[in-house]
PDB file of C-alpha atoms in Angstrom:
ATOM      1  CA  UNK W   1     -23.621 -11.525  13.498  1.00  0.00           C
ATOM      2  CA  UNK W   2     -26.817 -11.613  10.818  1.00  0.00           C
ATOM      3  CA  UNK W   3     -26.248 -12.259   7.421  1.00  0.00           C
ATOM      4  CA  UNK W   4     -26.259  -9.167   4.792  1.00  0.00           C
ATOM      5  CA  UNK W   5     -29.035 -10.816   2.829  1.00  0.00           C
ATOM      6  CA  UNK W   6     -32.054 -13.050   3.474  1.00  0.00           C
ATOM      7  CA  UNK W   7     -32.442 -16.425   1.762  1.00  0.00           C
ATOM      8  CA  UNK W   8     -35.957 -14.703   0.789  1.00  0.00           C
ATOM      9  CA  UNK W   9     -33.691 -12.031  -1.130  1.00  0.00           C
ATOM     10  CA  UNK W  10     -31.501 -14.621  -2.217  1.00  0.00           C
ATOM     11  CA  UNK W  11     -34.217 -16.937  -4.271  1.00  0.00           C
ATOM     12  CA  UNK W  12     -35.954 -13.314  -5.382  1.00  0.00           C
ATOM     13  CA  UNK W  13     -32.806 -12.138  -6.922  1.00  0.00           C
ATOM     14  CA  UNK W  14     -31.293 -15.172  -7.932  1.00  0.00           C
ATOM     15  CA  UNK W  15     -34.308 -17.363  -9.150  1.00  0.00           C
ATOM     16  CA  UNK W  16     -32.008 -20.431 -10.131  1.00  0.00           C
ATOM     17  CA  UNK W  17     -30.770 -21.239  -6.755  1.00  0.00           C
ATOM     18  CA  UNK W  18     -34.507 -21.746  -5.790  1.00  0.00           C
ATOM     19  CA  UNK W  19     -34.477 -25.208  -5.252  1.00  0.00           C
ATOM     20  CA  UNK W  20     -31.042 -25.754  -3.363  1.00  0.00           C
ATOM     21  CA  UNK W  21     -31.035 -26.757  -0.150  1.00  0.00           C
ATOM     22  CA  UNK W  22     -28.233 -25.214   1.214  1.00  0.00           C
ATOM     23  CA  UNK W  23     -29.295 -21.273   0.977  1.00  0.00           C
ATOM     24  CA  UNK W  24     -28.798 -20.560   3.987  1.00  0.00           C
ATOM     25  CA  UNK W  25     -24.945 -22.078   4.386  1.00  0.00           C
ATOM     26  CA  UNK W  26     -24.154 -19.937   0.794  1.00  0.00           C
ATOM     27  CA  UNK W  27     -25.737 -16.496   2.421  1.00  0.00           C
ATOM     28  CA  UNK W  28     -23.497 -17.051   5.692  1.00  0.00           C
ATOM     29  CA  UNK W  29     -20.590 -18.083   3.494  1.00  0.00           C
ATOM     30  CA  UNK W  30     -21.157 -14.825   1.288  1.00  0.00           C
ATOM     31  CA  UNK W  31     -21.988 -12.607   4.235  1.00  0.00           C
ATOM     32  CA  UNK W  32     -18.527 -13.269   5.819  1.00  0.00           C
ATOM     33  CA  UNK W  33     -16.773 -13.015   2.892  1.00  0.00           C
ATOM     34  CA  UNK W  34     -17.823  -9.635   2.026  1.00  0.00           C
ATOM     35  CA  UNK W  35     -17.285  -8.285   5.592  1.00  0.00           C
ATOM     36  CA  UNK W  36     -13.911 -10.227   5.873  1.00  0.00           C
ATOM     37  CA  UNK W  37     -13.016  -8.114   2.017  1.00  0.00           C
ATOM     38  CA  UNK W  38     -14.467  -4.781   3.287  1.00  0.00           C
ATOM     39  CA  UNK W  39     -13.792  -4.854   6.917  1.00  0.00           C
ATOM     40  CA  UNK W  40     -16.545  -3.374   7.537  1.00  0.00           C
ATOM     41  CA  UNK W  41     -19.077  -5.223   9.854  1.00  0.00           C
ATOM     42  CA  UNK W  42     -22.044  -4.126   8.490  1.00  0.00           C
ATOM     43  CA  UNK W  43     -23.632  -3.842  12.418  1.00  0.00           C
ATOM     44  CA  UNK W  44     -24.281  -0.694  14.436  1.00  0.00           C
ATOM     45  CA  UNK W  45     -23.410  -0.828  18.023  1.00  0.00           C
ATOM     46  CA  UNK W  46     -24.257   1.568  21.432  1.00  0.00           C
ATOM     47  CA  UNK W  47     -21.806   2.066  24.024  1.00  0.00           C
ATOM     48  CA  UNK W  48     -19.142  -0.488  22.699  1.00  0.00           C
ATOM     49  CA  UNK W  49     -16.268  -0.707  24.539  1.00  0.00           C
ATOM     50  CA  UNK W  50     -13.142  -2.025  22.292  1.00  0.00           C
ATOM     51  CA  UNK W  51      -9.670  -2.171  23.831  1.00  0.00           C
ATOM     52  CA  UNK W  52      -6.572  -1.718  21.533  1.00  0.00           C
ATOM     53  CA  UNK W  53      -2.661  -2.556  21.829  1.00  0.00           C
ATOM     54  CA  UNK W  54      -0.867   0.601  21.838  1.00  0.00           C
ATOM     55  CA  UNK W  55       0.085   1.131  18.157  1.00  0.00           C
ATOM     56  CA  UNK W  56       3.012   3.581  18.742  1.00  0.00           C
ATOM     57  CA  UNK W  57       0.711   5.717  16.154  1.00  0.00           C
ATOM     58  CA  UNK W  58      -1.053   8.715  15.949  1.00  0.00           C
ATOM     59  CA  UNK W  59      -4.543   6.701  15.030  1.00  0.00           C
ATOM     60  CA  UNK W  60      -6.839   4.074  15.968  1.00  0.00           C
ATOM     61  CA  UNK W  61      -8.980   2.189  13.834  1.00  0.00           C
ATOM     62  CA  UNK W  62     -12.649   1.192  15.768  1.00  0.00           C
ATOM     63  CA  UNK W  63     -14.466  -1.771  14.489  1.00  0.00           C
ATOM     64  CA  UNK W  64     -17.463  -0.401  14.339  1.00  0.00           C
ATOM     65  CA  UNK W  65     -17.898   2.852  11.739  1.00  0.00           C
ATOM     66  CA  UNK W  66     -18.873   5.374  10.835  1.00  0.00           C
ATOM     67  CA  UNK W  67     -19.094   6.166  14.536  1.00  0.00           C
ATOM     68  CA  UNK W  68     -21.846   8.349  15.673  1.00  0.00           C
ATOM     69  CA  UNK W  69     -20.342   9.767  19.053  1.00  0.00           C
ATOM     70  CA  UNK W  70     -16.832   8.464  21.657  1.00  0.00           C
ATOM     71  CA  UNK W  71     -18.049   8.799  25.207  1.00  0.00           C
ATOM     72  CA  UNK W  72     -14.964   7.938  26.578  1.00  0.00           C
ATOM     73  CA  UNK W  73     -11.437   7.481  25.574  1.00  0.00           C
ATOM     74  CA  UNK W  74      -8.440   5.791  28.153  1.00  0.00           C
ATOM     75  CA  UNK W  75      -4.672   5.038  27.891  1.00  0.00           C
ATOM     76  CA  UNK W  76      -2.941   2.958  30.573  1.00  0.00           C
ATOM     77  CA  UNK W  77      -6.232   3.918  32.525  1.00  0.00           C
ATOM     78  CA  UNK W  78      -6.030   7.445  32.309  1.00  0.00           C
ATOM     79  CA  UNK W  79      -8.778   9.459  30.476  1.00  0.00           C
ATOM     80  CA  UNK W  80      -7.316  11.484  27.366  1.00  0.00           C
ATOM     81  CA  UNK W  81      -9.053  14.342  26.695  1.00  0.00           C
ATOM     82  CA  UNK W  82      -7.692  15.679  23.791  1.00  0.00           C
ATOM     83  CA  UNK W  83      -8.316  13.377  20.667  1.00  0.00           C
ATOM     84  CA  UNK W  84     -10.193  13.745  17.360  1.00  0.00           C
ATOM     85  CA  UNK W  85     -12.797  11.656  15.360  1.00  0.00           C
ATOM     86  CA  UNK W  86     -12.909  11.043  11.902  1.00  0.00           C
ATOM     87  CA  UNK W  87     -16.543   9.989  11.947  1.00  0.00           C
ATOM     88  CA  UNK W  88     -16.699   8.404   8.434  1.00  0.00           C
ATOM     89  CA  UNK W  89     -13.868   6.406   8.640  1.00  0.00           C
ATOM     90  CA  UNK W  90     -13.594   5.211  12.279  1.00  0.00           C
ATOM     91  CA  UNK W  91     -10.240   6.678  13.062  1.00  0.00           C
ATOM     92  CA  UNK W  92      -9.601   8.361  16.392  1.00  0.00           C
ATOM     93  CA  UNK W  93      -6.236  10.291  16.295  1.00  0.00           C
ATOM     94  CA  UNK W  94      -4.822  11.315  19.562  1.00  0.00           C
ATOM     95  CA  UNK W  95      -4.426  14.956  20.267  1.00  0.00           C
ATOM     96  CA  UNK W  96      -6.382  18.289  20.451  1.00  0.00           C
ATOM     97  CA  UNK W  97      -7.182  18.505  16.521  1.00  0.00           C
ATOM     98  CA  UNK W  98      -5.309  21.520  16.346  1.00  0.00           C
ATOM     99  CA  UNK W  99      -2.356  20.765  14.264  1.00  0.00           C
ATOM    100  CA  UNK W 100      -2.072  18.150  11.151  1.00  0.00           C
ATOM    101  CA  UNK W 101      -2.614  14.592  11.637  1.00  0.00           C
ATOM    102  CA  UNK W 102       0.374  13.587  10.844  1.00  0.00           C
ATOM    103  CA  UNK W 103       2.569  15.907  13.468  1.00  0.00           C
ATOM    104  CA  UNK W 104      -0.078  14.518  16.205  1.00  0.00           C
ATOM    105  CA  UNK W 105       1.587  12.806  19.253  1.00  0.00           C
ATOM    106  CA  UNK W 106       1.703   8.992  19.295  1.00  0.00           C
ATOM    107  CA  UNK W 107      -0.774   6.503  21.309  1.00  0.00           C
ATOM    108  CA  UNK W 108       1.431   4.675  23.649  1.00  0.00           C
ATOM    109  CA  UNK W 109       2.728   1.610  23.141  1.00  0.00           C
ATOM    110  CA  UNK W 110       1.398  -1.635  25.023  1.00  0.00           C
ATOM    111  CA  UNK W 111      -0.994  -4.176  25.516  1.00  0.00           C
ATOM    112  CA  UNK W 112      -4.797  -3.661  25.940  1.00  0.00           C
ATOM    113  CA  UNK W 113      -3.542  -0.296  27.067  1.00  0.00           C
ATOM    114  CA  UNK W 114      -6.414   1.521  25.126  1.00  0.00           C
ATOM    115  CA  UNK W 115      -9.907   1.554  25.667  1.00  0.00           C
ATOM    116  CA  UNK W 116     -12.515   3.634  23.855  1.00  0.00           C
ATOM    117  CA  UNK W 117     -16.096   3.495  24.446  1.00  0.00           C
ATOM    118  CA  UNK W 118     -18.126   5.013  21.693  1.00  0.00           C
ATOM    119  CA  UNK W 119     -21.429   3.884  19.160  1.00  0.00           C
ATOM    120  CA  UNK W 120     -21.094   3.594  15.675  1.00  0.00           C
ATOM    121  CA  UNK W 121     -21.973   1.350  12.548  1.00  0.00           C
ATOM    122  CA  UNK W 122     -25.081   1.009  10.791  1.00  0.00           C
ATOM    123  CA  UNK W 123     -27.972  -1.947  10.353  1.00  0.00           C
ATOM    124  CA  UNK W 124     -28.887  -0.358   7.030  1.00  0.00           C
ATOM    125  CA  UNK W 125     -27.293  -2.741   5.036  1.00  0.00           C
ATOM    126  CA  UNK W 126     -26.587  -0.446   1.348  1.00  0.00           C
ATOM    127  CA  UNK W 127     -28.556  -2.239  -1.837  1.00  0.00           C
ATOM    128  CA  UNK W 128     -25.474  -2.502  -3.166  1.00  0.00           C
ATOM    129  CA  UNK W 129     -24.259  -4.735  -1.117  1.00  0.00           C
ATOM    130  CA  UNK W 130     -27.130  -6.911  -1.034  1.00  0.00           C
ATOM    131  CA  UNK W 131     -26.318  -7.242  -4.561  1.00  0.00           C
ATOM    132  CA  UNK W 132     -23.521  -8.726  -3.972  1.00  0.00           C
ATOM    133  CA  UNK W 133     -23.752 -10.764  -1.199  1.00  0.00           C
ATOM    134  CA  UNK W 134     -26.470 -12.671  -4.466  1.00  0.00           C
ATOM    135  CA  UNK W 135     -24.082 -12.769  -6.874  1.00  0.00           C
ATOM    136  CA  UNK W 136     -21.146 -14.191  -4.351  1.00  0.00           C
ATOM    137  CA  UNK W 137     -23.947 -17.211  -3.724  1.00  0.00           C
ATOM    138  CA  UNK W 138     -24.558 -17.304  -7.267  1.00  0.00           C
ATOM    139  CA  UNK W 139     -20.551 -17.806  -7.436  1.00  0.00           C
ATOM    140  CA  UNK W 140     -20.440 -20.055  -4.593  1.00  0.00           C
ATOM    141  CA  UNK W 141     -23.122 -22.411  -5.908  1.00  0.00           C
ATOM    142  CA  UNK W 142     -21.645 -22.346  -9.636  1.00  0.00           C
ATOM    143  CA  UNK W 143     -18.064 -23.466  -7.866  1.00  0.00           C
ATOM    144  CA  UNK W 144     -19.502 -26.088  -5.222  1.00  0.00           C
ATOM    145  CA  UNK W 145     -21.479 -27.540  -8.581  1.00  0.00           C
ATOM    146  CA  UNK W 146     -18.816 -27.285 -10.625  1.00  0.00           C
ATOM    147  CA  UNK W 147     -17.077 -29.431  -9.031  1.00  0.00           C
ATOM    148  CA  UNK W 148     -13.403 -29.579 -10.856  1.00  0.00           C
ATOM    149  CA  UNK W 149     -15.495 -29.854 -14.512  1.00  0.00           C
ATOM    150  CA  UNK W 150     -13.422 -27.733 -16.714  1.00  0.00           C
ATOM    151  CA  UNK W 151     -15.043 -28.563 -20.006  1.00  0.00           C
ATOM    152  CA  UNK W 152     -17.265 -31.185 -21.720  1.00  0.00           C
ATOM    153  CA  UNK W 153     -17.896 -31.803 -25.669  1.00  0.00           C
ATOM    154  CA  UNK W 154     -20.897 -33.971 -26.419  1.00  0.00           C
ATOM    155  CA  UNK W 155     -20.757 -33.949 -30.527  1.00  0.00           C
ATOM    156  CA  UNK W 156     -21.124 -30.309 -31.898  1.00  0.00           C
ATOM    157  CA  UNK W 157     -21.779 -29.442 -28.094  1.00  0.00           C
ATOM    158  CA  UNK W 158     -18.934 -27.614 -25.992  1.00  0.00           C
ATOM    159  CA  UNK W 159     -18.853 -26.523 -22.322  1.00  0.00           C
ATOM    160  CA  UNK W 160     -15.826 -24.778 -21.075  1.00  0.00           C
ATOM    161  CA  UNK W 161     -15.829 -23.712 -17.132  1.00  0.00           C
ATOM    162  CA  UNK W 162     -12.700 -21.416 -16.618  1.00  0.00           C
ATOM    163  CA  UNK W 163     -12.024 -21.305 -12.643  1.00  0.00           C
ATOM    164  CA  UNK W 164     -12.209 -17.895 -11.135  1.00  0.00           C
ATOM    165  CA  UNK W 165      -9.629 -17.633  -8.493  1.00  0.00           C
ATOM    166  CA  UNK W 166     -10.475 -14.440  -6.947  1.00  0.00           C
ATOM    167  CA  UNK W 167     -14.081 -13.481  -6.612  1.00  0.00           C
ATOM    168  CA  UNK W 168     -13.014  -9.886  -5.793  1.00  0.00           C
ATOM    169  CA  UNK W 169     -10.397  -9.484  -8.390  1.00  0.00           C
ATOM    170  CA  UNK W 170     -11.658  -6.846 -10.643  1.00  0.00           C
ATOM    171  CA  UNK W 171     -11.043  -7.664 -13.208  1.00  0.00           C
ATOM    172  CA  UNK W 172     -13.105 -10.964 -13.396  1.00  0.00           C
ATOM    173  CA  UNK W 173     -16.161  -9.813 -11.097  1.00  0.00           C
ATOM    174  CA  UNK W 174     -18.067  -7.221 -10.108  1.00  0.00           C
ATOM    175  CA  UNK W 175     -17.792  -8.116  -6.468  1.00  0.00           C
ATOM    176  CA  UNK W 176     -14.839  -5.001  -6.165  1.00  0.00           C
ATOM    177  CA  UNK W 177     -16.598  -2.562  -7.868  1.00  0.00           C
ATOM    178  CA  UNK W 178     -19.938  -3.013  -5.949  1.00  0.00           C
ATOM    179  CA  UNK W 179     -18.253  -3.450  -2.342  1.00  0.00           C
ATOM    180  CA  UNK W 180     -15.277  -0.315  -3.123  1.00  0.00           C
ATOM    181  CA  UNK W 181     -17.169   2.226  -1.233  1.00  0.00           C
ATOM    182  CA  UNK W 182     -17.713   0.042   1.754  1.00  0.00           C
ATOM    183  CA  UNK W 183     -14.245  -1.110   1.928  1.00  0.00           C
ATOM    184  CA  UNK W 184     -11.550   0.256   4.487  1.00  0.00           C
ATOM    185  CA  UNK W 185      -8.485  -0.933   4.115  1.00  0.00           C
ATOM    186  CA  UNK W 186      -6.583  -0.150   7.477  1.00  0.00           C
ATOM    187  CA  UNK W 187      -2.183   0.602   7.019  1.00  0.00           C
ATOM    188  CA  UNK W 188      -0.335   0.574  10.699  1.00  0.00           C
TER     189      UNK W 188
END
C-alpha cells in the first residue's frame, strides 16, 4: 500500500529532517501507524471482493469505506438480496432497511461464509492527514535520536526530554485530534 505522504512533503513540511537519510523508512513507519490508529486504509478499491466469518450480527464492517456501490452480496453461497449500506461508514446490515437496525436479522454464523463484492475508499488522501503523517516522522525521528537521553546540564545549560508514550494520546499530541474524523473504531 503507498505511503500517506511523500518524502518530498515530508522535507517541505518538516525542514529539519532534511538531511536524514532514513525518510523514507519514517514516512512508511508513520503511514502504517496512522492507518493501523484509524483503520481506515486510506486506498480506494473497484470490484473488491472481501469474505467475512459470520459474525452472528446484524452488520458487517468492509475494509474499504466509504463505499461507493455493493454489486453483490453472498451467505453460505447464496445471494441475499435484502441488505442495506451505510455508505459513510462501511457497514452493510443485513435485511430489507425497513425496520431499525438494531431489530434487523443476524448474518449467519461461520467461516468465510460471507462474501461481498463492492468499490469503495478514496486515494484523496485529506490535508489533514498529511499533516500528521509529518509530525508522526517528526516524532519518530526526535525518539530514534533521542535515544534514552532524558536530560543533560552543561553549567547554566539544561535539557530535559520527557518520553511520550502514546503518540495518539490526546492529551500529549495532536496526532488524535487531527486523525478523529478519519477514525472508525469497529465494536462486534
Amino acid at each position: 500500500m503507498a505511503d500517506l505522504i511523500t518524502t518530498t512533503e515530508l522535507t517541505t513540511s518538516v525542514p529539519a529532517l532534511a538531511s536524514r537519510s532514513d525518510l523514507a523508512l519514517l514516512v512508511s513507519a508513520a503511514s502504517a501507524s496512522i492507518r493501523n490508529y484509524t483503520n481506515n486504509p486510506f486506498a480506494a478499491v473497484t470490484g473488491y471482493t472481501e469474505t467475512f466469518d459470520g459474525p452472528g450480527q446484524a452488520w458487517l464492517w468492509l475494509k474499504y469505506w466509504p463505499v461507493s456501490s455493493v454489486s453483490s452480496v453472498t451467505m453460505n453461497g447464496i445471494g441475499i438480496l435484502y441488505y442495506s449500506v451505510d455508505t459513510a461508514l462501511g457497514r452493510i446490515i443485513y435485511g430489507d432497511g425497513r425496520i431499525d437496525w438494531r431489530m434487523a436479522p443476524m448474518w449467519r454464523r461461520g467461516s468465510n461464509n460471507i462474501a461481498v463484492t463492492y468499490s469503495g475508499g478514496s486515494n484523496t488522501i485529506p490535508d489533514d492527514v498529511k499533516v500528521a503523517a509529518c509530525l508522526m516522522c517528526d516524532w519518530l525521528a526526535r525518539q530514534t535520536d533521542a535515544q534514552g537521553l532524558s536530560s543533560e546540564r552543561l553549567g547554566d545549560y539544561a535539557y530535559n526530554v520527557f518520553p511520550e508514550r502514546n503518540p495518539f494520546d490526546p492529551a500529549i499530541s495532536p496526532f488524535a485530534a487531527l486523525l478523529a474524523p478519519y477514525r472508525r473504531i469497529c465494536v462486534s
